[in-house]
Amino acid sequence: MIKPKYHWDTKSTTTTISDETADQFKLTPIVKKVLESKGITEQQDIAQILEQPTPEHDVNLLSDIDKAVERINHAIDQNEMILVYGDYDADGVTSTTILVTTLRELGAHVGWYIPNRFSEGYGPNELAFRNAHDEGVSLIITVDNGIQGHQPIEVAQSLGVDVIVTDHHEIGDTLPDAYAIVHPMHPEYDYPFKYLCGAGVAYKLSQALLSEPPEKFKALAAIGTIADLVSLTDENRTIVKEGLEVLNTHCPESIKAILAQASYKDDITEETIGFVIGPRLNAVGRLEDAAMAAELLMADTEDEATFLAEQVEFFNQERKNIVSQIVDEAMEMAESQVEQGNQFLLLAKEDWHEGVLGIVASRIVETYSLPTILLNIDTEQQHAKGSARSIEQVSMFDILNEHAELISKFGGHHMAAGMTLAIDQVEPLRKALNESMERITASTSLVPTKKVDVKLSEADISIKNIQDIYRLRPFGTDFSSPCFELQEVPMVQAKAIGQEGKHLKLTLGDSHLQALYWNNGNLIRELETQQPIDIIGTLQINEWNGHQSPQFIIDDLGTNQLQILDYRSKNKWNQFDQHMSDVAFLIHPKSEKLADNYYYYGEEIEQHYDKYVFRDLPAKLEDVETTLQHVDLSQIYLELKHDQSIYFEGMPKIDTFKNCYKALLKKGEIHLAEDGMPLCQFLNVKPNILMFMLKVFLELGFIQNEADRIVVNQQTEKKSIESSQLYQARLQRIEVEQLLLYEDFAKLKAWIKSELTVN
């Protein structure tokens, strides 16, 4: 049995699409089910998804937009120095590019500034604002930040520098005292859509300033929207759809250069932005100064764009390497904390790069489904600084706020946060957070949930159906790619692929459907051929050498069936850590018990284990039967290690024993060094068989072993060869090997299952 990581929410929809509406939009059954699952059943809503996106809302409805435009135009007319103050992530650099380019087209005297993540942090910075004033700037326009920058904005305004805030982040209890605030969630205005990203707000301001903003602004706004994970509904959906069209028809030189460095040549989709473009724009700000990413987006020529894209790609590769190293270290620490019973993982270490800790924390959460904090220990500054990621059931902001006295500074929301605290508060915070988790878990399950849109049969998975699903694109936050469930599909083949077998590739069912399960290559040791499994995930079309085939991207996998997994091959040895405490290891009576979870076959096992590793070949089947009849388990791993096999040597016939004894009796005594090989030739046996027979004779008292001499006892009690314990042990060993090592695996599994059901 493989337990799924998630609870699969397969509740059926309560509303349906009428046949008339389905015919009107030519909805195939699978698309109809997807829309119904997402609660999109009315004609108007379906039309907005498939045919007529929501028109962009009137820019004049945005807060302070007239005031902002008037002040900007005045600054341009008076040749005032304007500073666009941005942010270091993908949304921030696209916002900066849109507004700087807009102001340049209007002839403004404009510069731009992006604060350093590590030395200045996020948002308005008093020193930066003072420096801008000293350099003659009289108007600062923030993009993708500013709504929480009360004090720096107040300082700037007091110096005679007007600040226009354009932002989309959560508004606090009070608004900053800025000249103007352009924000879709402004409490005194009623903009129809509240969830624009920073680039979306910058794009709207550009619309107010320019009669016809360049097409590439739509592309940049689409990149910011997807990269910042804002709601892909309403106006954002329109921005992304139109932006993707621009990217595929009139792609800016900067984006072409990024894609060329990534060796990406396919159509540009929301996934291209999410997994290729966005991470590269983010990488620079995570490691160094994000200005390079903005310079790339503002590049006008192919040569300049190519040069800067090469530098960005270097940072992206470095970011990947750093993430990989920290993930390995953090996973080991996380496993240890989970084994100790921690339900909130706080992982801290010196020399962890702070810029990537959020990425690593997300990986830990994906693996363990527990809220996680990663901190870099800075002994020079005597503080720990890092990022947190949470799960739906636990508000990261609330749980950190409960222990604010232990934290020097933190900020965030339900699912993520950043923080700084004194080094000596790391352990107290870990303890306090786990105590809070004990209270939360007393009434709340931590099992994460995945919403399943449609249950499929294998026959439903076709190129045509996937192309129909693509009609619903783009997918993203609040309009996710549909999640499908496929039940009891046989596993034909499993491979661990990628570096160090990090990922899992499966071939499934009669159609040999290809499926990928990222970052789960370790599951290969839990899968057996023809085992029926249940999977949930998304569908894609895989193209290779001009050939298209369906592909299932797995989000979760499980099976309710008992698993008996064959690990007897030598190249599969040592797959199990001897210190895994949640696994029972069954060993030979002559082996040493390495821990409390090591047991001899046939020994009583009071503790419950889901997984049993038959590490050693047992001495006799009776002991295995006893074990199987008294355990409740879901997985058995057959390693069955042994030094040598005797099955093919077999047991000497009784006549061979008799002939051997007669030969010994005739000579009275023999010297093995001289007489051993002639005796083997006489009996037509191998030396080890002769040695076995001599040991049986010795046990029964038929002979004596005196130094190098074998001497026959002339006076001895008559006994049968079969009465020898050595003889019986060899019979049992042959029986064990015949069944456990050499029997057809299907018959072996059937025998194990039959023994499990005896009790």
PDB file of C-alpha atoms in Angstrom, residues 158-403:
ATOM      1  CA  SER A 158       8.969  66.424   4.091  1.00  0.00           C
ATOM      2  CA  LEU A 159      12.013  66.965   1.852  1.00  0.00           C
ATOM      3  CA  GLY A 160       9.802  68.281  -0.935  1.00  0.00           C
ATOM      4  CA  VAL A 161       9.867  65.062  -2.976  1.00  0.00           C
ATOM      5  CA  ASP A 162       6.409  63.930  -4.033  1.00  0.00           C
ATOM      6  CA  VAL A 163       5.775  60.186  -3.880  1.00  0.00           C
ATOM      7  CA  ILE A 164       3.220  58.413  -6.033  1.00  0.00           C
ATOM      8  CA  VAL A 165       2.583  54.880  -4.802  1.00  0.00           C
ATOM      9  CA  THR A 166       1.510  52.248  -7.331  1.00  0.00           C
ATOM     10  CA  ASP A 167       1.087  48.924  -5.584  1.00  0.00           C
ATOM     11  CA  HIS A 168      -1.163  45.887  -5.250  1.00  0.00           C
ATOM     12  CA  HIS A 169      -0.159  44.384  -1.884  1.00  0.00           C
ATOM     13  CA  GLU A 170      -2.402  44.234   1.176  1.00  0.00           C
ATOM     14  CA  ILE A 171      -3.266  47.614   2.648  1.00  0.00           C
ATOM     15  CA  GLY A 172      -2.690  48.059   6.372  1.00  0.00           C
ATOM     16  CA  ASP A 173      -4.802  49.914   8.907  1.00  0.00           C
ATOM     17  CA  THR A 174      -3.585  53.254   7.595  1.00  0.00           C
ATOM     18  CA  LEU A 175      -2.436  54.578   4.226  1.00  0.00           C
ATOM     19  CA  PRO A 176       0.959  56.230   3.727  1.00  0.00           C
ATOM     20  CA  ASP A 177       0.951  60.012   3.378  1.00  0.00           C
ATOM     21  CA  ALA A 178       1.855  59.916  -0.309  1.00  0.00           C
ATOM     22  CA  TYR A 179       1.002  62.492  -2.972  1.00  0.00           C
ATOM     23  CA  ALA A 180      -1.146  59.855  -4.715  1.00  0.00           C
ATOM     24  CA  ILE A 181      -1.895  56.170  -4.232  1.00  0.00           C
ATOM     25  CA  VAL A 182      -2.817  54.084  -7.264  1.00  0.00           C
ATOM     26  CA  HIS A 183      -4.044  50.790  -5.850  1.00  0.00           C
ATOM     27  CA  PRO A 184      -6.902  48.489  -6.971  1.00  0.00           C
ATOM     28  CA  MET A 185      -7.879  47.795  -3.331  1.00  0.00           C
ATOM     29  CA  HIS A 186      -7.914  51.415  -2.161  1.00  0.00           C
ATOM     30  CA  PRO A 187     -10.702  51.588   0.463  1.00  0.00           C
ATOM     31  CA  GLU A 188     -12.125  54.896  -0.827  1.00  0.00           C
ATOM     32  CA  TYR A 189     -12.514  53.720  -4.409  1.00  0.00           C
ATOM     33  CA  ASP A 190     -14.398  50.888  -6.044  1.00  0.00           C
ATOM     34  CA  TYR A 191     -12.198  49.517  -8.801  1.00  0.00           C
ATOM     35  CA  PRO A 192     -14.046  46.516 -10.345  1.00  0.00           C
ATOM     36  CA  PHE A 193     -11.142  44.073  -9.944  1.00  0.00           C
ATOM     37  CA  LYS A 194      -8.999  44.020  -6.813  1.00  0.00           C
ATOM     38  CA  TYR A 195      -6.239  41.571  -7.730  1.00  0.00           C
ATOM     39  CA  LEU A 196      -3.962  43.188 -10.284  1.00  0.00           C
ATOM     40  CA  CYS A 197      -0.247  42.521  -9.811  1.00  0.00           C
ATOM     41  CA  GLY A 198       2.356  45.295  -9.670  1.00  0.00           C
ATOM     42  CA  ALA A 199       2.966  45.073 -13.413  1.00  0.00           C
ATOM     43  CA  GLY A 200      -0.791  45.170 -13.973  1.00  0.00           C
ATOM     44  CA  VAL A 201      -1.079  48.430 -12.017  1.00  0.00           C
ATOM     45  CA  ALA A 202       1.921  49.879 -13.888  1.00  0.00           C
ATOM     46  CA  TYR A 203       0.268  48.860 -17.167  1.00  0.00           C
ATOM     47  CA  LYS A 204      -2.960  50.625 -16.184  1.00  0.00           C
ATOM     48  CA  LEU A 205      -1.005  53.773 -15.303  1.00  0.00           C
ATOM     49  CA  SER A 206       0.704  53.527 -18.694  1.00  0.00           C
ATOM     50  CA  GLN A 207      -2.728  53.365 -20.334  1.00  0.00           C
ATOM     51  CA  ALA A 208      -3.654  56.592 -18.537  1.00  0.00           C
ATOM     52  CA  LEU A 209      -0.445  58.304 -19.657  1.00  0.00           C
ATOM     53  CA  LEU A 210      -0.225  57.039 -23.262  1.00  0.00           C
ATOM     54  CA  SER A 211      -3.058  56.936 -25.746  1.00  0.00           C
ATOM     55  CA  GLU A 212      -1.787  53.604 -27.110  1.00  0.00           C
ATOM     56  CA  PRO A 213       0.782  51.802 -24.935  1.00  0.00           C
ATOM     57  CA  PRO A 214       3.212  49.559 -26.871  1.00  0.00           C
ATOM     58  CA  GLU A 215       2.050  45.970 -27.365  1.00  0.00           C
ATOM     59  CA  LYS A 216       5.059  44.652 -25.467  1.00  0.00           C
ATOM     60  CA  PHE A 217       3.619  46.135 -22.254  1.00  0.00           C
ATOM     61  CA  LYS A 218       0.888  43.495 -22.405  1.00  0.00           C
ATOM     62  CA  ALA A 219       3.581  40.829 -22.611  1.00  0.00           C
ATOM     63  CA  LEU A 220       5.423  42.286 -19.603  1.00  0.00           C
ATOM     64  CA  ALA A 221       2.202  42.624 -17.616  1.00  0.00           C
ATOM     65  CA  ALA A 222       1.348  38.997 -18.415  1.00  0.00           C
ATOM     66  CA  ILE A 223       4.771  37.893 -17.146  1.00  0.00           C
ATOM     67  CA  GLY A 224       4.328  39.826 -13.917  1.00  0.00           C
ATOM     68  CA  THR A 225       0.803  38.494 -13.439  1.00  0.00           C
ATOM     69  CA  ILE A 226       1.768  34.835 -13.786  1.00  0.00           C
ATOM     70  CA  ALA A 227       5.089  35.125 -11.940  1.00  0.00           C
ATOM     71  CA  ASP A 228       3.434  36.831  -8.957  1.00  0.00           C
ATOM     72  CA  LEU A 229       0.723  34.140  -8.688  1.00  0.00           C
ATOM     73  CA  VAL A 230      -2.159  36.603  -8.504  1.00  0.00           C
ATOM     74  CA  SER A 231      -5.691  35.525  -9.385  1.00  0.00           C
ATOM     75  CA  LEU A 232      -5.948  34.530 -13.038  1.00  0.00           C
ATOM     76  CA  THR A 233      -9.537  35.701 -13.355  1.00  0.00           C
ATOM     77  CA  ASP A 234     -11.377  38.771 -14.667  1.00  0.00           C
ATOM     78  CA  GLU A 235      -9.035  41.495 -15.954  1.00  0.00           C
ATOM     79  CA  ASN A 236      -5.890  39.499 -15.169  1.00  0.00           C
ATOM     80  CA  ARG A 237      -7.111  36.739 -17.457  1.00  0.00           C
ATOM     81  CA  THR A 238      -7.537  39.266 -20.257  1.00  0.00           C
ATOM     82  CA  ILE A 239      -4.076  40.715 -19.667  1.00  0.00           C
ATOM     83  CA  VAL A 240      -2.493  37.262 -19.757  1.00  0.00           C
ATOM     84  CA  LYS A 241      -4.375  36.038 -22.832  1.00  0.00           C
ATOM     85  CA  GLU A 242      -3.484  39.154 -24.803  1.00  0.00           C
ATOM     86  CA  GLY A 243       0.050  39.162 -23.430  1.00  0.00           C
ATOM     87  CA  LEU A 244       0.635  35.578 -24.504  1.00  0.00           C
ATOM     88  CA  GLU A 245      -0.602  36.449 -27.975  1.00  0.00           C
ATOM     89  CA  VAL A 246       1.992  39.243 -28.147  1.00  0.00           C
ATOM     90  CA  LEU A 247       4.722  36.933 -26.874  1.00  0.00           C
ATOM     91  CA  ASN A 248       3.954  34.442 -29.639  1.00  0.00           C
ATOM     92  CA  THR A 249       3.567  36.955 -32.475  1.00  0.00           C
ATOM     93  CA  HIS A 250       5.783  39.959 -31.635  1.00  0.00           C
ATOM     94  CA  CYS A 251       8.048  38.662 -28.897  1.00  0.00           C
ATOM     95  CA  PRO A 252      10.318  41.376 -27.406  1.00  0.00           C
ATOM     96  CA  GLU A 253      14.057  40.927 -28.001  1.00  0.00           C
ATOM     97  CA  SER A 254      14.653  40.536 -24.265  1.00  0.00           C
ATOM     98  CA  ILE A 255      12.263  37.594 -23.949  1.00  0.00           C
ATOM     99  CA  LYS A 256      13.606  36.005 -27.141  1.00  0.00           C
ATOM    100  CA  ALA A 257      17.080  36.165 -25.608  1.00  0.00           C
ATOM    101  CA  ILE A 258      15.921  34.593 -22.342  1.00  0.00           C
ATOM    102  CA  LEU A 259      14.240  31.737 -24.191  1.00  0.00           C
ATOM    103  CA  ALA A 260      17.269  31.218 -26.427  1.00  0.00           C
ATOM    104  CA  GLN A 261      19.521  30.840 -23.384  1.00  0.00           C
ATOM    105  CA  ALA A 262      17.059  28.311 -21.998  1.00  0.00           C
ATOM    106  CA  SER A 263      17.024  26.443 -25.363  1.00  0.00           C
ATOM    107  CA  TYR A 264      13.250  26.877 -25.446  1.00  0.00           C
ATOM    108  CA  LYS A 265      11.709  26.785 -28.927  1.00  0.00           C
ATOM    109  CA  ASP A 266       8.038  25.871 -28.434  1.00  0.00           C
ATOM    110  CA  ASP A 267       4.971  28.096 -28.230  1.00  0.00           C
ATOM    111  CA  ILE A 268       4.966  30.415 -25.233  1.00  0.00           C
ATOM    112  CA  THR A 269       2.287  29.500 -22.698  1.00  0.00           C
ATOM    113  CA  GLU A 270       1.568  30.391 -19.110  1.00  0.00           C
ATOM    114  CA  GLU A 271       3.802  27.452 -18.171  1.00  0.00           C
ATOM    115  CA  THR A 272       6.661  28.964 -20.166  1.00  0.00           C
ATOM    116  CA  ILE A 273       6.353  32.099 -18.064  1.00  0.00           C
ATOM    117  CA  GLY A 274       5.950  30.174 -14.823  1.00  0.00           C
ATOM    118  CA  PHE A 275       8.828  27.734 -15.318  1.00  0.00           C
ATOM    119  CA  VAL A 276      11.222  29.386 -17.794  1.00  0.00           C
ATOM    120  CA  ILE A 277      10.913  33.178 -17.931  1.00  0.00           C
ATOM    121  CA  GLY A 278       9.775  34.012 -14.391  1.00  0.00           C
ATOM    122  CA  PRO A 279      12.439  31.985 -12.527  1.00  0.00           C
ATOM    123  CA  ARG A 280      15.220  33.559 -14.595  1.00  0.00           C
ATOM    124  CA  LEU A 281      14.016  37.093 -13.914  1.00  0.00           C
ATOM    125  CA  ASN A 282      13.740  36.203 -10.230  1.00  0.00           C
ATOM    126  CA  ALA A 283      17.149  34.537 -10.054  1.00  0.00           C
ATOM    127  CA  VAL A 284      19.188  37.746 -10.329  1.00  0.00           C
ATOM    128  CA  GLY A 285      17.457  39.431  -7.403  1.00  0.00           C
ATOM    129  CA  ARG A 286      17.713  36.277  -5.328  1.00  0.00           C
ATOM    130  CA  LEU A 287      21.494  36.218  -5.585  1.00  0.00           C
ATOM    131  CA  GLU A 288      22.651  39.761  -6.374  1.00  0.00           C
ATOM    132  CA  ASP A 289      21.235  43.098  -7.546  1.00  0.00           C
ATOM    133  CA  ALA A 290      18.065  42.735  -9.630  1.00  0.00           C
ATOM    134  CA  ALA A 291      18.995  45.754 -11.775  1.00  0.00           C
ATOM    135  CA  MET A 292      20.437  43.414 -14.408  1.00  0.00           C
ATOM    136  CA  ALA A 293      17.019  41.789 -14.957  1.00  0.00           C
ATOM    137  CA  ALA A 294      15.427  45.211 -15.487  1.00  0.00           C
ATOM    138  CA  GLU A 295      18.243  46.229 -17.834  1.00  0.00           C
ATOM    139  CA  LEU A 296      17.590  43.086 -19.859  1.00  0.00           C
ATOM    140  CA  LEU A 297      13.875  43.838 -20.169  1.00  0.00           C
ATOM    141  CA  MET A 298      14.686  47.383 -21.291  1.00  0.00           C
ATOM    142  CA  ALA A 299      17.246  46.240 -23.869  1.00  0.00           C
ATOM    143  CA  ASP A 300      16.463  47.575 -27.337  1.00  0.00           C
ATOM    144  CA  THR A 301      18.861  45.589 -29.504  1.00  0.00           C
ATOM    145  CA  GLU A 302      19.378  41.884 -30.049  1.00  0.00           C
ATOM    146  CA  ASP A 303      23.077  42.083 -29.139  1.00  0.00           C
ATOM    147  CA  GLU A 304      22.433  43.875 -25.868  1.00  0.00           C
ATOM    148  CA  ALA A 305      19.600  41.510 -24.972  1.00  0.00           C
ATOM    149  CA  THR A 306      21.721  38.451 -25.771  1.00  0.00           C
ATOM    150  CA  PHE A 307      24.632  39.709 -23.664  1.00  0.00           C
ATOM    151  CA  LEU A 308      22.426  40.443 -20.640  1.00  0.00           C
ATOM    152  CA  ALA A 309      20.442  37.201 -21.054  1.00  0.00           C
ATOM    153  CA  GLU A 310      23.709  35.261 -20.846  1.00  0.00           C
ATOM    154  CA  GLN A 311      24.450  36.930 -17.511  1.00  0.00           C
ATOM    155  CA  VAL A 312      20.932  36.225 -16.253  1.00  0.00           C
ATOM    156  CA  GLU A 313      21.238  32.584 -17.290  1.00  0.00           C
ATOM    157  CA  PHE A 314      24.482  32.343 -15.315  1.00  0.00           C
ATOM    158  CA  PHE A 315      22.690  33.568 -12.201  1.00  0.00           C
ATOM    159  CA  ASN A 316      19.844  31.150 -12.854  1.00  0.00           C
ATOM    160  CA  GLN A 317      22.214  28.178 -13.046  1.00  0.00           C
ATOM    161  CA  GLU A 318      24.008  29.355  -9.916  1.00  0.00           C
ATOM    162  CA  ARG A 319      20.638  29.702  -8.185  1.00  0.00           C
ATOM    163  CA  LYS A 320      19.765  26.125  -9.155  1.00  0.00           C
ATOM    164  CA  ASN A 321      23.057  24.824  -7.787  1.00  0.00           C
ATOM    165  CA  ILE A 322      22.646  26.703  -4.524  1.00  0.00           C
ATOM    166  CA  VAL A 323      19.055  25.524  -4.155  1.00  0.00           C
ATOM    167  CA  SER A 324      20.069  21.914  -4.840  1.00  0.00           C
ATOM    168  CA  GLN A 325      22.775  22.002  -2.177  1.00  0.00           C
ATOM    169  CA  ILE A 326      20.540  23.587   0.457  1.00  0.00           C
ATOM    170  CA  VAL A 327      17.653  21.239  -0.377  1.00  0.00           C
ATOM    171  CA  ASP A 328      19.887  18.224   0.285  1.00  0.00           C
ATOM    172  CA  GLU A 329      21.007  19.616   3.627  1.00  0.00           C
ATOM    173  CA  ALA A 330      17.563  20.830   4.649  1.00  0.00           C
ATOM    174  CA  MET A 331      15.842  17.564   3.709  1.00  0.00           C
ATOM    175  CA  GLU A 332      18.193  15.630   5.967  1.00  0.00           C
ATOM    176  CA  MET A 333      17.479  18.010   8.836  1.00  0.00           C
ATOM    177  CA  ALA A 334      13.742  17.906   8.144  1.00  0.00           C
ATOM    178  CA  GLU A 335      13.685  14.092   8.166  1.00  0.00           C
ATOM    179  CA  SER A 336      15.404  14.097  11.549  1.00  0.00           C
ATOM    180  CA  GLN A 337      12.899  16.577  12.990  1.00  0.00           C
ATOM    181  CA  VAL A 338       9.940  14.622  11.614  1.00  0.00           C
ATOM    182  CA  GLU A 339      11.296  11.440  13.216  1.00  0.00           C
ATOM    183  CA  GLN A 340      11.484  13.343  16.505  1.00  0.00           C
ATOM    184  CA  GLY A 341       7.790  14.194  16.191  1.00  0.00           C
ATOM    185  CA  ASN A 342       8.073  17.842  15.137  1.00  0.00           C
ATOM    186  CA  GLN A 343       5.018  19.207  13.341  1.00  0.00           C
ATOM    187  CA  PHE A 344       6.538  22.599  12.587  1.00  0.00           C
ATOM    188  CA  LEU A 345       9.911  22.360  10.869  1.00  0.00           C
ATOM    189  CA  LEU A 346      12.379  25.095  11.750  1.00  0.00           C
ATOM    190  CA  LEU A 347      15.664  24.447   9.960  1.00  0.00           C
ATOM    191  CA  ALA A 348      18.681  26.678  10.514  1.00  0.00           C
ATOM    192  CA  LYS A 349      22.302  26.557   9.362  1.00  0.00           C
ATOM    193  CA  GLU A 350      25.243  28.841   8.729  1.00  0.00           C
ATOM    194  CA  ASP A 351      26.101  29.932   5.178  1.00  0.00           C
ATOM    195  CA  TRP A 352      22.692  29.281   3.658  1.00  0.00           C
ATOM    196  CA  HIS A 353      21.973  31.838   0.931  1.00  0.00           C
ATOM    197  CA  GLU A 354      19.028  33.906   2.144  1.00  0.00           C
ATOM    198  CA  GLY A 355      17.825  34.664  -1.371  1.00  0.00           C
ATOM    199  CA  VAL A 356      16.720  31.082  -2.094  1.00  0.00           C
ATOM    200  CA  LEU A 357      15.408  29.967   1.299  1.00  0.00           C
ATOM    201  CA  GLY A 358      11.796  30.536   0.263  1.00  0.00           C
ATOM    202  CA  ILE A 359      12.237  28.145  -2.675  1.00  0.00           C
ATOM    203  CA  VAL A 360      13.775  25.498  -0.429  1.00  0.00           C
ATOM    204  CA  ALA A 361      11.087  25.955   2.228  1.00  0.00           C
ATOM    205  CA  SER A 362       8.466  25.293  -0.454  1.00  0.00           C
ATOM    206  CA  ARG A 363      10.238  22.044  -1.389  1.00  0.00           C
ATOM    207  CA  ILE A 364      10.202  20.927   2.258  1.00  0.00           C
ATOM    208  CA  VAL A 365       6.489  21.724   2.543  1.00  0.00           C
ATOM    209  CA  GLU A 366       5.793  19.760  -0.657  1.00  0.00           C
ATOM    210  CA  THR A 367       7.574  16.734   0.823  1.00  0.00           C
ATOM    211  CA  TYR A 368       6.314  16.731   4.400  1.00  0.00           C
ATOM    212  CA  SER A 369       3.133  18.865   4.261  1.00  0.00           C
ATOM    213  CA  LEU A 370       4.219  20.702   7.395  1.00  0.00           C
ATOM    214  CA  PRO A 371       4.754  24.453   7.923  1.00  0.00           C
ATOM    215  CA  THR A 372       8.444  25.203   7.512  1.00  0.00           C
ATOM    216  CA  ILE A 373      10.945  27.964   8.289  1.00  0.00           C
ATOM    217  CA  LEU A 374      14.469  28.061   6.855  1.00  0.00           C
ATOM    218  CA  LEU A 375      16.967  30.399   8.497  1.00  0.00           C
ATOM    219  CA  ASN A 376      20.493  31.407   7.664  1.00  0.00           C
ATOM    220  CA  ILE A 377      22.627  31.741  10.793  1.00  0.00           C
ATOM    221  CA  ASP A 378      24.755  34.885  10.533  1.00  0.00           C
ATOM    222  CA  THR A 379      27.256  34.758  13.410  1.00  0.00           C
ATOM    223  CA  GLU A 380      28.780  38.082  12.387  1.00  0.00           C
ATOM    224  CA  GLN A 381      25.451  39.893  12.676  1.00  0.00           C
ATOM    225  CA  GLN A 382      24.350  37.604  15.521  1.00  0.00           C
ATOM    226  CA  HIS A 383      20.996  36.997  13.914  1.00  0.00           C
ATOM    227  CA  ALA A 384      19.127  34.359  11.931  1.00  0.00           C
ATOM    228  CA  LYS A 385      17.253  35.467   8.824  1.00  0.00           C
ATOM    229  CA  GLY A 386      15.105  33.577   6.398  1.00  0.00           C
ATOM    230  CA  SER A 387      11.790  32.588   4.891  1.00  0.00           C
ATOM    231  CA  ALA A 388       8.732  30.578   5.864  1.00  0.00           C
ATOM    232  CA  ARG A 389       6.135  28.649   3.887  1.00  0.00           C
ATOM    233  CA  SER A 390       2.956  27.161   5.280  1.00  0.00           C
ATOM    234  CA  ILE A 391       0.033  24.858   4.545  1.00  0.00           C
ATOM    235  CA  GLU A 392      -3.629  25.779   4.146  1.00  0.00           C
ATOM    236  CA  GLN A 393      -4.531  24.664   7.672  1.00  0.00           C
ATOM    237  CA  VAL A 394      -1.987  26.910   9.401  1.00  0.00           C
ATOM    238  CA  SER A 395      -1.711  30.690   9.002  1.00  0.00           C
ATOM    239  CA  MET A 396       2.000  31.485   9.021  1.00  0.00           C
ATOM    240  CA  PHE A 397       1.308  35.104   9.932  1.00  0.00           C
ATOM    241  CA  ASP A 398      -0.922  34.173  12.868  1.00  0.00           C
ATOM    242  CA  ILE A 399       1.325  31.480  14.319  1.00  0.00           C
ATOM    243  CA  LEU A 400       4.392  33.729  14.124  1.00  0.00           C
ATOM    244  CA  ASN A 401       2.432  36.586  15.617  1.00  0.00           C
ATOM    245  CA  GLU A 402       1.676  34.389  18.645  1.00  0.00           C
ATOM    246  CA  HIS A 403       5.405  34.338  19.365  1.00  0.00           C
TER     247      HIS A 403
END
